[in-house]
Coordinates of N, CA and C in Angstrom, one line a residue:
Chain A
A1 N -85.9 218.8 95.7 CA -86.3 220.1 95.1 C -87.0 219.9 93.5
I2 N -87.8 220.9 93.4 CA -88.6 221.1 92.1 C -87.9 221.4 90.9
V3 N -87.7 220.5 90.0 CA -87.1 220.5 88.9 C -87.9 221.3 87.9
L4 N -87.6 222.4 86.9 CA -88.4 222.9 85.9 C -87.6 222.5 84.7
N5 N -88.4 222.1 84.0 CA -87.9 221.5 82.5 C -88.4 222.6 81.6
Q6 N -87.5 223.3 81.1 CA -88.0 224.4 80.1 C -87.4 224.1 78.9
S7 N -88.3 224.5 77.7 CA -88.1 224.0 76.4 C -88.8 225.0 75.4
P8 N -88.3 225.2 74.2 CA -86.8 224.5 73.9 C -85.7 225.4 74.4
S9 N -84.6 224.8 74.2 CA -83.5 225.5 74.9 C -82.9 226.7 74.0
S10 N -83.4 226.7 72.6 CA -83.1 227.8 71.9 C -84.1 228.1 70.9
I11 N -84.5 229.2 70.6 CA -85.3 229.6 69.6 C -84.8 230.5 68.4
I12 N -84.9 230.5 67.2 CA -84.4 231.2 66.2 C -85.9 231.7 65.4
A13 N -86.4 233.1 65.5 CA -87.5 233.5 65.3 C -87.5 234.4 64.2
S14 N -88.3 234.9 63.5 CA -88.3 236.2 62.5 C -88.9 237.3 63.3
Q15 N -88.8 238.4 63.1 CA -89.6 239.7 63.5 C -91.0 239.4 63.2
G16 N -91.9 239.5 64.3 CA -93.3 239.5 64.0 C -93.7 238.0 64.2
E17 N -93.0 237.1 64.5 CA -93.4 235.8 64.8 C -93.7 235.6 66.0
K18 N -94.5 234.6 66.4 CA -95.1 234.3 67.7 C -94.2 233.1 68.3
V19 N -93.5 233.3 69.6 CA -92.9 232.4 70.0 C -93.4 231.8 71.4
T20 N -93.3 230.6 71.7 CA -93.7 230.1 72.9 C -92.9 229.3 73.7
I21 N -92.5 229.6 75.0 CA -91.7 228.7 75.7 C -92.5 228.0 76.7
T22 N -92.0 226.9 77.2 CA -92.7 225.8 78.1 C -91.9 225.7 79.2
C23 N -92.5 225.5 80.5 CA -91.7 225.4 81.6 C -92.9 224.3 82.4
R24 N -92.0 223.1 82.5 CA -92.8 222.0 83.1 C -92.3 221.5 84.5
A25 N -92.9 221.5 85.6 CA -92.4 221.5 86.9 C -92.5 219.9 87.1
S26 N -91.5 219.5 87.9 CA -91.6 218.0 88.4 C -92.7 217.6 89.2
S27 N -93.0 218.8 90.1 CA -94.4 218.7 91.2 C -95.1 219.8 91.0
S28 N -96.5 219.9 91.3 CA -97.3 220.9 91.4 C -96.9 222.2 91.9
I29 N -97.0 223.3 91.3 CA -96.6 224.6 91.7 C -97.9 225.7 92.0
S30 N -97.9 226.4 92.9 CA -98.8 227.3 93.1 C -98.7 228.4 91.9
S31 N -99.6 228.7 91.3 CA -99.6 229.6 90.1 C -99.0 231.1 90.7
N32 N -99.2 231.3 91.7 CA -98.6 232.5 92.3 C -97.3 232.8 92.5
Y33 N -96.5 231.7 92.4 CA -95.1 231.5 92.7 C -94.3 231.1 91.3
L34 N -94.7 231.2 90.2 CA -94.2 230.8 89.0 C -93.8 232.2 88.3
H35 N -92.9 232.3 87.9 CA -92.3 233.8 87.3 C -91.5 233.5 86.0
W36 N -91.3 234.7 85.3 CA -90.3 234.7 84.1 C -89.4 235.7 84.1
Y37 N -88.5 235.7 83.9 CA -87.1 236.6 83.4 C -86.8 236.5 82.2
Q38 N -86.2 238.0 81.7 CA -85.7 238.2 80.5 C -84.2 238.4 80.9
Q39 N -83.4 237.8 80.4 CA -81.8 238.3 80.6 C -81.1 238.6 79.4
K40 N -80.7 239.8 79.2 CA -80.0 240.5 77.9 C -78.4 240.1 78.1
P41 N -77.5 240.0 77.5 CA -76.2 239.7 77.5 C -75.6 241.0 78.4
G42 N -74.7 240.6 79.4 CA -74.3 241.6 80.1 C -75.0 242.1 81.2
A43 N -76.3 241.8 81.2 CA -77.1 242.4 82.1 C -77.9 241.4 83.3
F44 N -78.5 242.0 84.3 CA -78.9 241.3 85.3 C -80.3 240.8 84.7
P45 N -80.8 239.4 85.3 CA -82.2 238.9 84.9 C -83.3 240.2 85.1
K46 N -84.1 240.6 84.3 CA -85.3 241.3 84.8 C -86.6 240.7 84.7
L47 N -87.4 240.8 85.7 CA -88.7 240.2 85.8 C -89.6 240.8 84.8
V48 N -90.2 239.5 83.9 CA -91.0 240.2 83.1 C -92.5 239.8 83.4
I49 N -92.7 238.5 83.7 CA -94.2 237.9 84.1 C -93.8 237.3 85.6
Y50 N -94.8 237.9 86.4 CA -94.7 237.5 87.9 C -96.3 236.6 87.9
S51 N -96.1 235.6 88.8 CA -97.5 235.0 89.1 C -98.2 234.4 87.9
T52 N -97.5 233.7 86.9 CA -97.8 233.0 86.0 C -98.0 234.0 84.9
S53 N -98.9 235.0 85.1 CA -99.5 235.8 84.1 C -99.7 237.1 84.1
Y54 N -98.9 238.1 85.2 CA -99.0 239.3 85.4 C -97.9 239.9 84.7
R55 N -98.2 240.8 84.0 CA -96.9 241.7 83.4 C -96.5 242.3 84.5
A56 N -94.9 242.6 84.7 CA -94.1 243.5 85.2 C -94.4 244.8 85.1
S57 N -94.0 245.7 85.7 CA -94.2 247.3 85.2 C -93.4 247.6 84.0
G58 N -93.9 248.0 83.3 CA -93.3 248.5 82.0 C -93.2 247.4 80.7
V59 N -93.7 246.6 81.1 CA -93.5 245.3 80.2 C -94.4 245.4 78.9
P60 N -94.0 245.3 77.8 CA -94.9 245.4 76.6 C -96.1 244.4 76.7
S61 N -97.2 244.6 76.1 CA -98.2 243.6 76.0 C -98.2 242.3 75.2
R62 N -97.0 242.5 74.4 CA -96.9 241.4 73.5 C -96.3 240.2 74.3
F63 N -96.0 240.4 75.7 CA -95.4 239.4 76.4 C -96.6 238.9 77.3
S64 N -96.9 237.6 77.4 CA -97.8 237.0 78.3 C -97.6 235.8 78.9
G65 N -98.2 235.2 79.8 CA -98.0 234.0 80.5 C -99.3 233.3 80.8
S66 N -99.1 232.1 80.8 CA -100.3 231.5 81.3 C -99.9 229.8 81.9
G67 N -100.9 229.1 82.7 CA -100.5 227.9 83.2 C -101.1 227.6 84.5
S68 N -100.8 226.4 84.6 CA -101.3 226.0 86.1 C -100.9 224.6 86.4
G69 N -100.8 224.2 88.0 CA -100.2 222.9 88.2 C -98.7 222.7 88.0
T70 N -98.4 221.6 86.8 CA -97.2 221.3 86.5 C -96.9 222.0 85.3
S71 N -97.7 222.7 84.5 CA -97.4 223.3 83.1 C -97.7 224.7 82.9
Y72 N -96.6 225.4 82.5 CA -96.8 226.9 82.3 C -96.1 227.1 81.1
S73 N -96.5 228.5 80.3 CA -95.9 228.8 79.2 C -95.7 230.2 79.3
F74 N -95.0 230.9 78.3 CA -94.7 232.2 78.2 C -94.6 232.3 76.9
T75 N -95.4 233.5 76.6 CA -95.5 233.6 75.0 C -95.0 235.0 74.5
I76 N -94.2 235.3 73.2 CA -93.9 236.6 72.9 C -95.1 236.7 71.7
S77 N -95.8 237.7 71.6 CA -97.1 237.4 70.5 C -96.2 238.0 68.9
R78 N -95.5 238.9 69.1 CA -94.7 239.3 67.8 C -93.3 239.8 68.5
V79 N -92.5 239.1 67.9 CA -91.1 239.1 68.4 C -90.5 240.5 67.7
E80 N -89.9 240.8 68.4 CA -89.2 242.3 68.2 C -87.5 242.1 68.4
A81 N -86.7 242.8 67.7 CA -85.3 242.7 67.8 C -85.0 242.8 69.1
E82 N -85.3 243.7 69.9 CA -85.2 243.9 71.3 C -85.4 242.9 72.2
D83 N -86.1 241.9 71.9 CA -86.4 240.8 72.8 C -85.5 239.7 72.4
V84 N -84.0 240.0 71.9 CA -83.2 238.9 71.8 C -82.7 239.0 73.3
A85 N -82.5 237.8 74.1 CA -82.2 237.4 75.6 C -82.5 236.0 75.7
T86 N -82.1 235.6 76.8 CA -82.4 234.6 77.4 C -83.4 234.5 78.4
Y87 N -84.5 233.6 78.5 CA -85.5 233.5 79.3 C -85.6 232.6 80.2
Y88 N -85.9 232.9 81.5 CA -85.9 231.7 82.3 C -87.1 231.6 83.0
C89 N -88.0 230.7 83.3 CA -88.9 230.4 84.4 C -88.2 230.0 85.7
Q90 N -89.1 230.3 86.7 CA -88.2 230.2 88.2 C -89.6 230.0 89.0
Q91 N -89.3 229.0 89.9 CA -90.7 228.8 91.0 C -90.1 229.1 92.4
G92 N -90.9 229.6 93.1 CA -90.9 230.1 94.4 C -92.0 229.4 95.5
S93 N -92.5 228.4 94.7 CA -93.5 227.4 95.6 C -92.8 226.7 96.8
S94 N -91.8 226.1 96.3 CA -91.0 225.1 97.4 C -89.7 225.5 97.6
N95 N -89.0 225.3 98.8 CA -87.8 225.7 99.1 C -86.8 224.3 98.6
P96 N -86.0 224.6 97.9 CA -85.5 225.5 97.5 C -85.7 226.1 96.1
F97 N -86.1 227.5 95.9 CA -86.4 227.9 94.7 C -85.6 227.8 93.6
T98 N -86.3 227.4 92.5 CA -85.2 226.9 91.4 C -85.7 227.7 90.2
F99 N -84.7 227.3 89.1 CA -84.8 228.1 87.8 C -84.9 227.1 86.6
G100 N -85.5 227.4 85.7 CA -85.4 226.4 84.3 C -84.0 226.6 83.8
S101 N -83.7 226.0 82.8 CA -82.5 226.1 82.4 C -82.3 226.9 81.3
G102 N -83.3 227.9 80.9 CA -83.2 229.0 80.2 C -83.6 228.6 78.5
T103 N -84.1 229.6 77.8 CA -84.2 229.6 76.4 C -83.9 230.7 75.6
K104 N -82.7 230.4 74.9 CA -82.1 231.7 74.0 C -83.0 231.8 72.8
L105 N -83.3 233.2 73.0 CA -84.0 233.8 71.7 C -83.1 234.6 70.6
E106 N -83.3 234.3 69.7 CA -82.3 234.7 68.5 C -83.3 235.2 67.4
I107 N -82.9 236.3 66.5 CA -83.8 236.8 65.4 C -83.0 236.3 64.2
K108 N -83.8 235.8 63.3 CA -83.2 235.5 62.1 C -82.9 236.7 61.3
Chain B
E1 N -85.4 254.9 94.6 CA -85.4 253.9 93.8 C -84.4 252.8 94.4
I2 N -85.0 251.9 94.3 CA -84.0 250.8 95.2 C -82.9 250.2 94.1
Q3 N -81.7 250.4 94.7 CA -80.7 249.7 93.9 C -79.6 248.9 94.7
L4 N -79.3 247.6 94.2 CA -78.5 246.6 94.9 C -76.9 246.7 94.1
Q5 N -75.8 246.6 94.8 CA -74.5 246.6 94.0 C -73.9 245.5 94.8
E6 N -73.5 244.5 93.9 CA -72.5 243.6 94.7 C -70.8 244.0 94.6
S7 N -70.3 243.4 95.3 CA -68.8 244.0 95.6 C -67.9 242.9 96.0
G8 N -66.6 242.7 95.6 CA -65.7 241.8 96.4 C -64.7 241.2 95.4
P9 N -64.0 240.1 95.9 CA -62.8 239.8 94.9 C -63.1 239.1 93.6
G10 N -62.6 239.1 92.8 CA -63.1 238.7 91.3 C -62.3 237.3 91.2
L11 N -61.2 237.1 92.0 CA -60.6 235.8 92.0 C -60.3 235.0 93.4
V12 N -60.8 233.7 93.4 CA -60.4 233.2 94.6 C -59.7 231.8 94.4
K13 N -58.9 231.3 95.4 CA -58.1 230.3 95.0 C -59.0 229.1 95.5
P14 N -58.8 228.1 95.0 CA -59.7 226.7 95.4 C -59.3 226.7 96.8
S15 N -60.4 226.0 97.8 CA -60.3 225.6 99.1 C -60.3 226.9 100.1
Q16 N -60.3 227.9 99.2 CA -60.6 229.2 100.3 C -62.0 229.8 100.2
S17 N -62.3 230.8 101.0 CA -63.7 231.2 101.2 C -63.9 232.2 100.3
L18 N -65.2 232.6 99.4 CA -65.5 233.4 98.8 C -66.5 234.4 99.7
S19 N -66.1 235.6 99.6 CA -67.0 236.8 100.3 C -67.4 237.7 99.6
L20 N -68.6 238.2 99.3 CA -69.2 239.1 98.8 C -70.1 240.1 99.6
T21 N -70.1 241.2 99.2 CA -71.0 242.2 99.9 C -72.0 243.0 99.1
C22 N -73.4 242.8 99.3 CA -74.2 243.4 98.7 C -74.9 244.9 99.1
S23 N -74.6 246.0 98.8 CA -74.9 247.4 99.3 C -76.0 247.8 98.5
V24 N -77.1 248.1 99.9 CA -78.5 248.6 99.1 C -78.9 250.0 99.3
T25 N -79.3 250.6 98.2 CA -79.8 252.0 98.8 C -81.0 252.0 98.0
G26 N -81.9 253.0 98.9 CA -83.2 253.5 98.4 C -84.3 252.5 99.2
Y27 N -83.7 251.4 100.0 CA -84.8 251.0 101.0 C -83.9 250.2 101.9
T28 N -84.5 250.2 103.2 CA -83.8 249.8 104.5 C -83.9 248.2 104.5
I29 N -82.9 247.4 104.7 CA -83.2 246.1 104.5 C -83.9 245.3 105.8
T30 N -83.9 246.1 106.7 CA -84.7 245.8 107.9 C -86.3 246.1 107.8
S31 N -86.7 246.8 106.8 CA -88.1 247.2 106.6 C -88.9 246.2 106.0
G32 N -88.5 245.2 105.6 CA -89.2 244.0 104.9 C -88.3 243.4 103.6
Y33 N -88.9 242.5 103.1 CA -88.5 241.4 102.0 C -87.6 240.6 102.6
D34 N -87.1 239.7 101.8 CA -85.8 238.9 102.0 C -84.8 239.2 100.8
W35 N -83.7 239.0 101.3 CA -82.3 239.5 100.5 C -81.6 238.3 100.3
S36 N -81.8 237.9 98.9 CA -81.2 236.7 98.1 C -80.1 237.0 97.7
W37 N -79.0 235.7 97.5 CA -77.9 235.5 96.7 C -78.3 234.6 95.6
I38 N -78.1 234.7 94.4 CA -78.5 233.9 93.2 C -77.2 233.7 92.3
R39 N -76.8 232.8 91.8 CA -75.7 232.8 90.8 C -76.0 232.1 89.7
K40 N -75.2 232.7 88.6 CA -75.4 232.0 87.4 C -73.9 231.6 86.9
F41 N -74.2 230.0 86.4 CA -72.7 229.3 86.2 C -72.5 229.7 84.6
P42 N -71.3 229.6 84.1 CA -71.0 229.3 82.6 C -72.0 228.4 82.3
G43 N -72.6 228.7 80.8 CA -73.5 227.6 80.5 C -74.9 228.2 81.1
N44 N -75.2 229.0 81.7 CA -76.7 229.6 81.9 C -77.3 229.0 82.9
K45 N -76.8 228.0 83.7 CA -77.7 227.5 84.8 C -77.8 228.6 85.9
M46 N -78.9 228.7 86.4 CA -78.8 229.7 87.6 C -79.5 228.9 88.8
E47 N -78.8 229.6 90.0 CA -79.0 228.7 91.2 C -79.2 229.8 92.4
W48 N -80.5 229.7 92.9 CA -80.8 230.7 94.5 C -79.9 229.8 95.4
M49 N -79.1 230.7 96.1 CA -78.2 230.1 97.2 C -78.8 230.4 98.6
G50 N -79.4 231.4 98.7 CA -80.2 231.5 100.0 C -80.5 233.0 100.0
Y51 N -81.1 233.4 101.4 CA -81.7 234.8 101.8 C -81.5 235.1 102.9
I52 N -81.4 236.3 103.6 CA -81.4 236.7 105.0 C -82.7 237.3 104.9
S53 N -83.5 237.3 105.8 CA -84.9 238.1 105.7 C -84.6 239.4 106.4
N54 N -85.8 240.3 106.6 CA -85.9 241.6 107.1 C -85.5 241.2 108.6
S55 N -86.0 240.4 109.1 CA -86.0 240.2 110.6 C -84.6 239.5 111.1
G56 N -84.0 239.0 110.0 CA -82.4 238.5 110.2 C -82.4 237.0 110.3
S57 N -83.3 236.3 109.9 CA -83.5 234.9 110.0 C -83.0 234.2 108.6
T58 N -82.4 233.4 108.4 CA -81.7 232.9 107.0 C -82.5 231.6 106.4
N59 N -82.1 231.4 105.5 CA -82.9 230.2 104.6 C -81.9 229.9 103.6
Y60 N -81.4 228.5 103.7 CA -80.4 228.5 102.6 C -80.9 227.2 101.8
N61 N -80.1 227.4 100.6 CA -80.4 226.1 99.5 C -79.7 224.8 100.2
P62 N -80.4 223.7 100.5 CA -79.7 222.4 101.1 C -78.6 222.1 100.7
S63 N -78.5 222.3 99.0 CA -77.2 221.9 98.2 C -76.0 222.6 98.8
L64 N -76.3 223.6 99.6 CA -74.9 224.6 99.9 C -75.0 224.6 101.6
K65 N -76.0 224.1 102.0 CA -76.1 224.3 103.4 C -75.0 224.4 104.5
I66 N -74.0 223.5 104.2 CA -72.8 223.3 105.0 C -71.6 224.1 104.7
R67 N -71.9 224.9 103.2 CA -70.7 225.8 103.2 C -70.8 227.4 103.0
I68 N -72.3 227.6 103.4 CA -72.9 229.2 103.2 C -73.2 229.5 104.6
S69 N -72.9 230.9 104.3 CA -73.3 231.9 105.4 C -73.6 233.2 104.9
I70 N -75.1 233.8 105.1 CA -75.5 235.0 104.8 C -75.6 235.8 106.0
T71 N -75.0 237.0 106.2 CA -75.2 238.0 107.4 C -75.3 239.4 106.7
R72 N -75.6 240.2 107.7 CA -75.8 241.6 107.3 C -75.1 242.5 108.3
D73 N -75.0 243.7 107.9 CA -74.6 244.9 108.7 C -75.9 245.9 108.5
T74 N -76.7 246.1 109.7 CA -77.7 246.9 109.2 C -77.3 248.4 109.5
S75 N -76.6 248.7 110.2 CA -76.0 250.1 109.9 C -75.5 250.6 108.5
K76 N -75.0 249.6 108.1 CA -74.4 249.9 106.3 C -75.5 249.7 105.2
N77 N -76.7 249.0 105.8 CA -77.7 248.7 104.9 C -76.9 247.7 103.9
Q78 N -76.1 246.6 104.7 CA -75.2 245.7 103.5 C -76.0 244.4 104.1
F79 N -75.6 243.3 103.1 CA -75.8 242.0 103.4 C -74.6 241.4 102.8
F80 N -74.0 240.0 103.3 CA -73.0 239.6 102.7 C -73.2 237.9 102.5
L81 N -72.3 237.5 101.6 CA -72.1 236.0 101.3 C -70.9 235.7 101.5
Q82 N -70.9 234.4 102.3 CA -69.5 233.9 102.5 C -69.9 232.3 102.1
L83 N -68.9 231.7 101.0 CA -69.0 230.4 100.7 C -67.7 229.8 101.0
N84 N -67.8 228.8 101.6 CA -66.5 228.1 102.1 C -66.0 226.9 101.3
S85 N -64.7 226.7 101.3 CA -64.3 225.3 100.5 C -64.6 225.6 99.1
V86 N -64.4 226.8 98.5 CA -64.8 226.8 96.9 C -64.0 225.9 96.1
T87 N -64.3 225.6 94.9 CA -63.8 224.6 93.8 C -64.2 225.5 92.5
T88 N -63.5 225.0 91.7 CA -63.8 225.7 90.1 C -65.1 225.4 89.8
E89 N -65.7 224.6 90.2 CA -67.3 224.6 90.2 C -68.2 225.8 90.7
D90 N -67.6 226.6 91.6 CA -68.2 227.9 92.2 C -67.7 228.9 91.1
T91 N -67.2 228.8 90.3 CA -66.9 230.0 89.2 C -68.3 230.2 88.7
A92 N -68.7 231.6 88.9 CA -70.1 232.0 88.5 C -70.3 233.6 88.5
T93 N -71.2 234.1 87.9 CA -71.6 235.4 88.3 C -72.4 235.4 89.6
Y94 N -72.4 236.0 90.4 CA -73.2 236.3 91.6 C -74.0 237.3 91.6
Y95 N -75.3 237.1 91.8 CA -76.1 238.3 92.2 C -76.9 238.7 93.3
C96 N -77.0 239.6 94.0 CA -78.0 239.7 95.0 C -79.3 240.4 94.7
A97 N -80.4 240.0 95.1 CA -81.6 240.3 94.5 C -82.5 240.4 95.9
R98 N -83.6 241.2 95.9 CA -84.8 241.3 96.5 C -85.8 240.6 96.3
G99 N -86.3 240.0 97.4 CA -87.5 238.9 97.0 C -88.6 238.9 98.2
H100 N -89.4 238.1 98.1 CA -90.3 237.8 99.5 C -90.9 236.3 99.5
Y101 N -90.4 235.5 100.3 CA -90.7 234.3 100.2 C -90.9 233.7 98.8
G102 N -92.0 233.5 98.3 CA -92.0 232.8 96.9 C -92.5 233.8 95.7
Y103 N -92.4 235.0 96.1 CA -92.7 235.9 95.1 C -91.6 236.3 94.3
P104 N -91.6 237.2 93.3 CA -90.6 237.3 92.5 C -89.3 238.1 93.0
F105 N -88.2 238.1 92.2 CA -87.1 238.6 92.4 C -87.2 240.0 91.5
A106 N -87.8 240.8 92.2 CA -88.2 242.1 91.3 C -87.0 243.1 91.2
Y107 N -85.9 242.8 92.1 CA -84.9 243.7 92.0 C -83.6 243.0 92.2
W108 N -82.6 243.3 91.3 CA -81.1 242.7 91.1 C -80.1 243.6 91.1
G109 N -79.1 243.2 91.8 CA -77.5 243.9 91.4 C -77.3 243.6 89.9
Q110 N -76.3 244.4 89.4 CA -75.6 243.8 88.3 C -74.9 242.8 88.1
G111 N -74.4 242.2 89.2 CA -73.8 240.9 89.1 C -72.0 241.1 89.3
T112 N -71.5 240.2 90.0 CA -70.2 240.2 89.7 C -69.5 238.8 89.5
L113 N -68.6 238.8 88.7 CA -67.9 237.5 88.4 C -67.1 237.1 89.2
V114 N -67.3 235.9 89.7 CA -65.9 235.4 90.7 C -65.6 234.1 90.0
T115 N -64.3 234.0 89.8 CA -63.7 233.0 89.3 C -62.8 232.3 90.3
V116 N -62.8 230.9 90.4 CA -62.0 230.2 91.2 C -61.1 229.6 90.5
S117 N -59.7 229.7 90.7 CA -58.6 229.4 90.0 C -57.4 229.4 90.9
S118 N -56.5 228.7 90.8 CA -55.2 228.7 91.6 C -54.3 229.5 90.6

């Protein structure tokens, strides 16, 4: 199985700050099949970025993604209070589909 | 609008079977896509468990292959999870979700917490 090493495990940021999360895969992944989710407490995971860099419907432009091969990143250009959540990367390139370990974002 | 909703017992005893139902509205499960079960353990680890395709074929996570079964009732537009011989390590929030092969899980149920305890 492809292991996704996600870092950092937690971030404490100020509103307006830029934050970046990294997802490194144990084997190369097609960029079509690397996705990012946002999960707020008590809610289901919400798709934010699909196929590495495409924003899901209704997702603000401050969210972006990039990467290729084994290295991917997710960025919030200016963090807002509503962005408090845990973020996960997920690969669908190889069976079994796997998730990163999650990054918990908190606001100072 | 497509909606998914999980249902089933919230408490299961060790060694017994866990059975959950995902009811889908707004889309017919035989029309397309794959219908997955995903779980989130205490401590945030997420695990894809398997799916049943729109044609009825199944694909399971090898880590669960001897214990898991995903089936469906097309007349009720539902699909089901059965996980056998559960232990306390199967305590998790279970989600059903719609995807398609490697593409993202765009639609999810709200999730249901299942606790394995005697």
